[in-house]
């Protein structure tokens, strides 16, 4: 949020990609890279568990999302402020993340029904946001992206916390 406001940008109309072009844009890129690294760490933690056929698929999709976030940070940094279609790589991350949510849900339900329900809720909101994208005007793109980002952060953080809380029962 500091990067957004340091550049006197509007949180509703300013796309996430524009933050990389501000004087503190490197902080935005660093945050994206750190979030991608968190994906890899979560996938590594999930390696200790075996919860069905889709579990390894979910881990691969989570890794791919993380690696794609590294590319997104680079892509945003390399753009010029006047570039068009600056958010193109975000649909790839969103697709991989939605697939990871769906693939991890059965295994998470086996770990703990509440965790599975949490994942289902996040996936439902995620899927609801997909068609909404077709109705978002440029004056609302930043708000839409931040809404998607909040759900994304909640899902990754919630899964990481839940796996940590259930670690003892999972290993038994």
mmCIF file of C-alpha atoms in Angstrom:
data_model
loop_
_atom_site.group_PDB
_atom_site.id
_atom_site.type_symbol
_atom_site.label_atom_id
_atom_site.label_comp_id
_atom_site.label_asym_id
_atom_site.label_seq_id
_atom_site.Cartn_x
_atom_site.Cartn_y
_atom_site.Cartn_z
ATOM 1 C CA UNK A 1 0.000 0.000 0.000
ATOM 2 C CA UNK A 2 2.921 2.325 0.663
ATOM 3 C CA UNK A 3 4.075 1.996 -2.940
ATOM 4 C CA UNK A 4 0.581 2.859 -4.150
ATOM 5 C CA UNK A 5 0.273 5.972 -2.046
ATOM 6 C CA UNK A 6 3.874 7.115 -2.456
ATOM 7 C CA UNK A 7 3.155 7.547 -6.147
ATOM 8 C CA UNK A 8 -0.144 9.374 -5.495
ATOM 9 C CA UNK A 9 -1.981 6.605 -7.363
ATOM 10 C CA UNK A 10 -5.620 5.644 -7.088
ATOM 11 C CA UNK A 11 -6.184 2.170 -5.585
ATOM 12 C CA UNK A 12 -9.326 1.652 -7.699
ATOM 13 C CA UNK A 13 -8.122 2.723 -11.127
ATOM 14 C CA UNK A 14 -4.375 2.045 -10.991
ATOM 15 C CA UNK A 15 -3.423 -1.456 -12.147
ATOM 16 C CA UNK A 16 -0.926 -3.426 -10.109
ATOM 17 C CA UNK A 17 1.564 -3.299 -12.979
ATOM 18 C CA UNK A 18 1.789 0.499 -12.667
ATOM 19 C CA UNK A 19 3.262 0.207 -9.176
ATOM 20 C CA UNK A 20 6.541 -1.076 -10.626
ATOM 21 C CA UNK A 21 6.904 2.221 -12.460
ATOM 22 C CA UNK A 22 6.841 4.364 -9.292
ATOM 23 C CA UNK A 23 9.909 5.551 -7.421
ATOM 24 C CA UNK A 24 9.366 2.750 -4.848
ATOM 25 C CA UNK A 25 8.446 0.222 -7.527
ATOM 26 C CA UNK A 26 11.274 -2.071 -6.546
ATOM 27 C CA UNK A 27 9.403 -2.730 -3.277
ATOM 28 C CA UNK A 28 6.373 -3.855 -5.266
ATOM 29 C CA UNK A 29 8.538 -6.200 -7.315
ATOM 30 C CA UNK A 30 10.253 -7.500 -4.192
ATOM 31 C CA UNK A 31 6.848 -8.237 -2.660
ATOM 32 C CA UNK A 32 5.794 -10.186 -5.752
ATOM 33 C CA UNK A 33 9.037 -12.199 -5.675
ATOM 34 C CA UNK A 34 8.599 -12.912 -1.961
ATOM 35 C CA UNK A 35 5.034 -14.100 -2.573
ATOM 36 C CA UNK A 36 6.310 -16.373 -5.356
ATOM 37 C CA UNK A 37 8.943 -17.730 -2.969
ATOM 38 C CA UNK A 38 6.205 -18.417 -0.414
ATOM 39 C CA UNK A 39 4.477 -20.557 -3.057
ATOM 40 C CA UNK A 40 7.610 -22.657 -3.479
ATOM 41 C CA UNK A 41 8.011 -23.024 0.292
ATOM 42 C CA UNK A 42 4.375 -24.088 0.663
ATOM 43 C CA UNK A 43 4.732 -26.637 -2.145
ATOM 44 C CA UNK A 44 7.865 -27.981 -0.442
ATOM 45 C CA UNK A 45 6.002 -28.280 2.879
ATOM 46 C CA UNK A 46 3.182 -30.096 1.113
ATOM 47 C CA UNK A 47 5.739 -32.626 -0.173
ATOM 48 C CA UNK A 48 5.827 -34.205 3.285
ATOM 49 C CA UNK A 49 2.163 -35.108 2.889
ATOM 50 C CA UNK A 50 0.477 -37.527 0.550
ATOM 51 C CA UNK A 51 -3.229 -36.908 0.205
ATOM 52 C CA UNK A 52 -4.430 -38.458 -3.013
ATOM 53 C CA UNK A 53 -3.747 -38.405 -6.717
ATOM 54 C CA UNK A 54 -4.325 -34.680 -7.155
ATOM 55 C CA UNK A 55 -1.974 -33.685 -4.323
ATOM 56 C CA UNK A 56 1.220 -33.814 -6.461
ATOM 57 C CA UNK A 57 -0.630 -31.968 -9.230
ATOM 58 C CA UNK A 58 -1.593 -29.234 -6.748
ATOM 59 C CA UNK A 59 2.034 -28.934 -5.657
ATOM 60 C CA UNK A 60 3.251 -28.612 -9.251
ATOM 61 C CA UNK A 61 0.602 -25.990 -10.007
ATOM 62 C CA UNK A 62 1.588 -24.080 -6.870
ATOM 63 C CA UNK A 63 5.246 -24.151 -7.980
ATOM 64 C CA UNK A 64 4.288 -22.984 -11.453
ATOM 65 C CA UNK A 65 2.286 -20.112 -9.920
ATOM 66 C CA UNK A 66 5.307 -19.116 -7.855
ATOM 67 C CA UNK A 67 7.685 -19.217 -10.801
ATOM 68 C CA UNK A 68 5.185 -17.263 -12.909
ATOM 69 C CA UNK A 69 5.106 -14.613 -10.183
ATOM 70 C CA UNK A 70 8.879 -14.238 -10.595
ATOM 71 C CA UNK A 71 8.267 -13.592 -14.285
ATOM 72 C CA UNK A 72 5.455 -11.140 -13.471
ATOM 73 C CA UNK A 73 7.793 -9.105 -11.251
ATOM 74 C CA UNK A 74 10.394 -8.997 -14.033
ATOM 75 C CA UNK A 75 7.724 -8.196 -16.642
ATOM 76 C CA UNK A 76 6.292 -5.308 -14.627
ATOM 77 C CA UNK A 77 9.759 -3.881 -13.955
ATOM 78 C CA UNK A 78 10.710 -3.992 -17.634
ATOM 79 C CA UNK A 79 7.626 -2.137 -18.907
ATOM 80 C CA UNK A 80 7.364 1.490 -19.709
ATOM 81 C CA UNK A 81 4.647 3.484 -17.964
ATOM 82 C CA UNK A 82 2.780 4.015 -21.230
ATOM 83 C CA UNK A 83 2.784 0.333 -22.247
ATOM 84 C CA UNK A 84 -0.556 -1.292 -23.004
ATOM 85 C CA UNK A 85 -1.717 -4.740 -21.894
ATOM 86 C CA UNK A 86 0.677 -4.550 -18.965
ATOM 87 C CA UNK A 87 -1.316 -7.053 -16.935
ATOM 88 C CA UNK A 88 -1.260 -9.833 -19.525
ATOM 89 C CA UNK A 89 0.736 -12.348 -17.438
ATOM 90 C CA UNK A 90 -1.706 -12.058 -14.524
ATOM 91 C CA UNK A 91 -4.277 -14.298 -16.235
ATOM 92 C CA UNK A 92 -1.660 -17.082 -16.315
ATOM 93 C CA UNK A 93 -1.048 -16.779 -12.568
ATOM 94 C CA UNK A 94 -4.806 -16.626 -11.928
ATOM 95 C CA UNK A 95 -5.431 -19.751 -14.007
ATOM 96 C CA UNK A 96 -2.641 -21.726 -12.328
ATOM 97 C CA UNK A 97 -3.834 -20.620 -8.903
ATOM 98 C CA UNK A 98 -7.447 -21.601 -9.566
ATOM 99 C CA UNK A 99 -6.306 -25.009 -10.763
ATOM 100 C CA UNK A 100 -4.074 -25.386 -7.670
ATOM 101 C CA UNK A 101 -7.025 -24.511 -5.432
ATOM 102 C CA UNK A 102 -9.174 -27.135 -7.099
ATOM 103 C CA UNK A 103 -6.480 -29.819 -7.104
ATOM 104 C CA UNK A 104 -5.577 -29.285 -3.441
ATOM 105 C CA UNK A 105 -9.146 -29.232 -2.133
ATOM 106 C CA UNK A 106 -9.719 -33.016 -1.858
ATOM 107 C CA UNK A 107 -6.434 -33.536 0.010
ATOM 108 C CA UNK A 108 -7.071 -30.586 2.279
ATOM 109 C CA UNK A 109 -10.512 -32.000 3.082
ATOM 110 C CA UNK A 110 -8.846 -35.248 4.150
ATOM 111 C CA UNK A 111 -6.448 -33.336 6.384
ATOM 112 C CA UNK A 112 -9.261 -31.419 8.071
ATOM 113 C CA UNK A 113 -12.810 -30.802 6.870
ATOM 114 C CA UNK A 114 -12.613 -27.122 7.880
ATOM 115 C CA UNK A 115 -9.490 -26.635 5.771
ATOM 116 C CA UNK A 116 -11.248 -28.259 2.818
ATOM 117 C CA UNK A 117 -14.242 -25.989 3.357
ATOM 118 C CA UNK A 118 -11.952 -22.959 3.513
ATOM 119 C CA UNK A 119 -10.349 -23.991 0.215
ATOM 120 C CA UNK A 120 -13.769 -24.576 -1.360
ATOM 121 C CA UNK A 121 -14.930 -21.128 -0.245
ATOM 122 C CA UNK A 122 -11.817 -19.452 -1.676
ATOM 123 C CA UNK A 123 -12.178 -21.389 -4.930
ATOM 124 C CA UNK A 124 -15.850 -20.427 -5.174
ATOM 125 C CA UNK A 125 -15.048 -16.742 -4.777
ATOM 126 C CA UNK A 126 -12.152 -17.134 -7.233
ATOM 127 C CA UNK A 127 -14.429 -18.682 -9.846
ATOM 128 C CA UNK A 128 -17.075 -16.014 -9.242
ATOM 129 C CA UNK A 129 -14.464 -13.333 -9.932
ATOM 130 C CA UNK A 130 -13.524 -14.805 -13.340
ATOM 131 C CA UNK A 131 -16.642 -13.718 -15.282
ATOM 132 C CA UNK A 132 -16.694 -10.452 -13.343
ATOM 133 C CA UNK A 133 -13.422 -9.568 -15.122
ATOM 134 C CA UNK A 134 -15.311 -9.152 -18.390
ATOM 135 C CA UNK A 135 -17.357 -6.328 -16.875
ATOM 136 C CA UNK A 136 -14.515 -4.437 -15.211
ATOM 137 C CA UNK A 137 -13.826 -1.100 -16.853
ATOM 138 C CA UNK A 138 -10.353 0.467 -16.910
ATOM 139 C CA UNK A 139 -11.453 2.883 -14.196
ATOM 140 C CA UNK A 140 -12.016 -0.101 -11.850
ATOM 141 C CA UNK A 141 -9.172 -2.438 -12.898
ATOM 142 C CA UNK A 142 -6.995 -1.688 -9.878
ATOM 143 C CA UNK A 143 -9.829 -2.390 -7.459
ATOM 144 C CA UNK A 144 -10.629 -5.658 -9.201
ATOM 145 C CA UNK A 145 -6.990 -6.752 -9.183
ATOM 146 C CA UNK A 146 -6.657 -5.907 -5.503
ATOM 147 C CA UNK A 147 -9.823 -7.874 -4.688
ATOM 148 C CA UNK A 148 -8.428 -10.906 -6.532
ATOM 149 C CA UNK A 149 -5.087 -10.357 -4.774
ATOM 150 C CA UNK A 150 -6.738 -10.326 -1.344
ATOM 151 C CA UNK A 151 -8.450 -13.658 -2.030
ATOM 152 C CA UNK A 152 -5.138 -14.999 -3.327
ATOM 153 C CA UNK A 153 -3.244 -13.909 -0.190
ATOM 154 C CA UNK A 154 -5.963 -15.274 2.090
ATOM 155 C CA UNK A 155 -5.896 -18.656 0.342
ATOM 156 C CA UNK A 156 -2.101 -19.097 0.349
ATOM 157 C CA UNK A 157 -1.780 -17.801 3.916
ATOM 158 C CA UNK A 158 -4.767 -19.794 5.156
ATOM 159 C CA UNK A 159 -3.479 -23.037 3.662
ATOM 160 C CA UNK A 160 0.015 -22.470 5.072
ATOM 161 C CA UNK A 161 -1.329 -21.691 8.549
ATOM 162 C CA UNK A 162 -3.762 -24.616 8.445
ATOM 163 C CA UNK A 163 -1.083 -27.093 7.408
ATOM 164 C CA UNK A 164 1.149 -25.796 10.191
ATOM 165 C CA UNK A 165 -1.657 -26.094 12.780
ATOM 166 C CA UNK A 166 -2.524 -29.621 11.687
ATOM 167 C CA UNK A 167 1.103 -30.772 11.264
ATOM 168 C CA UNK A 168 1.060 -33.157 14.244
ATOM 169 C CA UNK A 169 -2.169 -34.862 13.254
ATOM 170 C CA UNK A 170 -1.085 -35.042 9.594
ATOM 171 C CA UNK A 171 2.143 -36.908 10.380
ATOM 172 C CA UNK A 172 0.399 -39.544 12.510
#
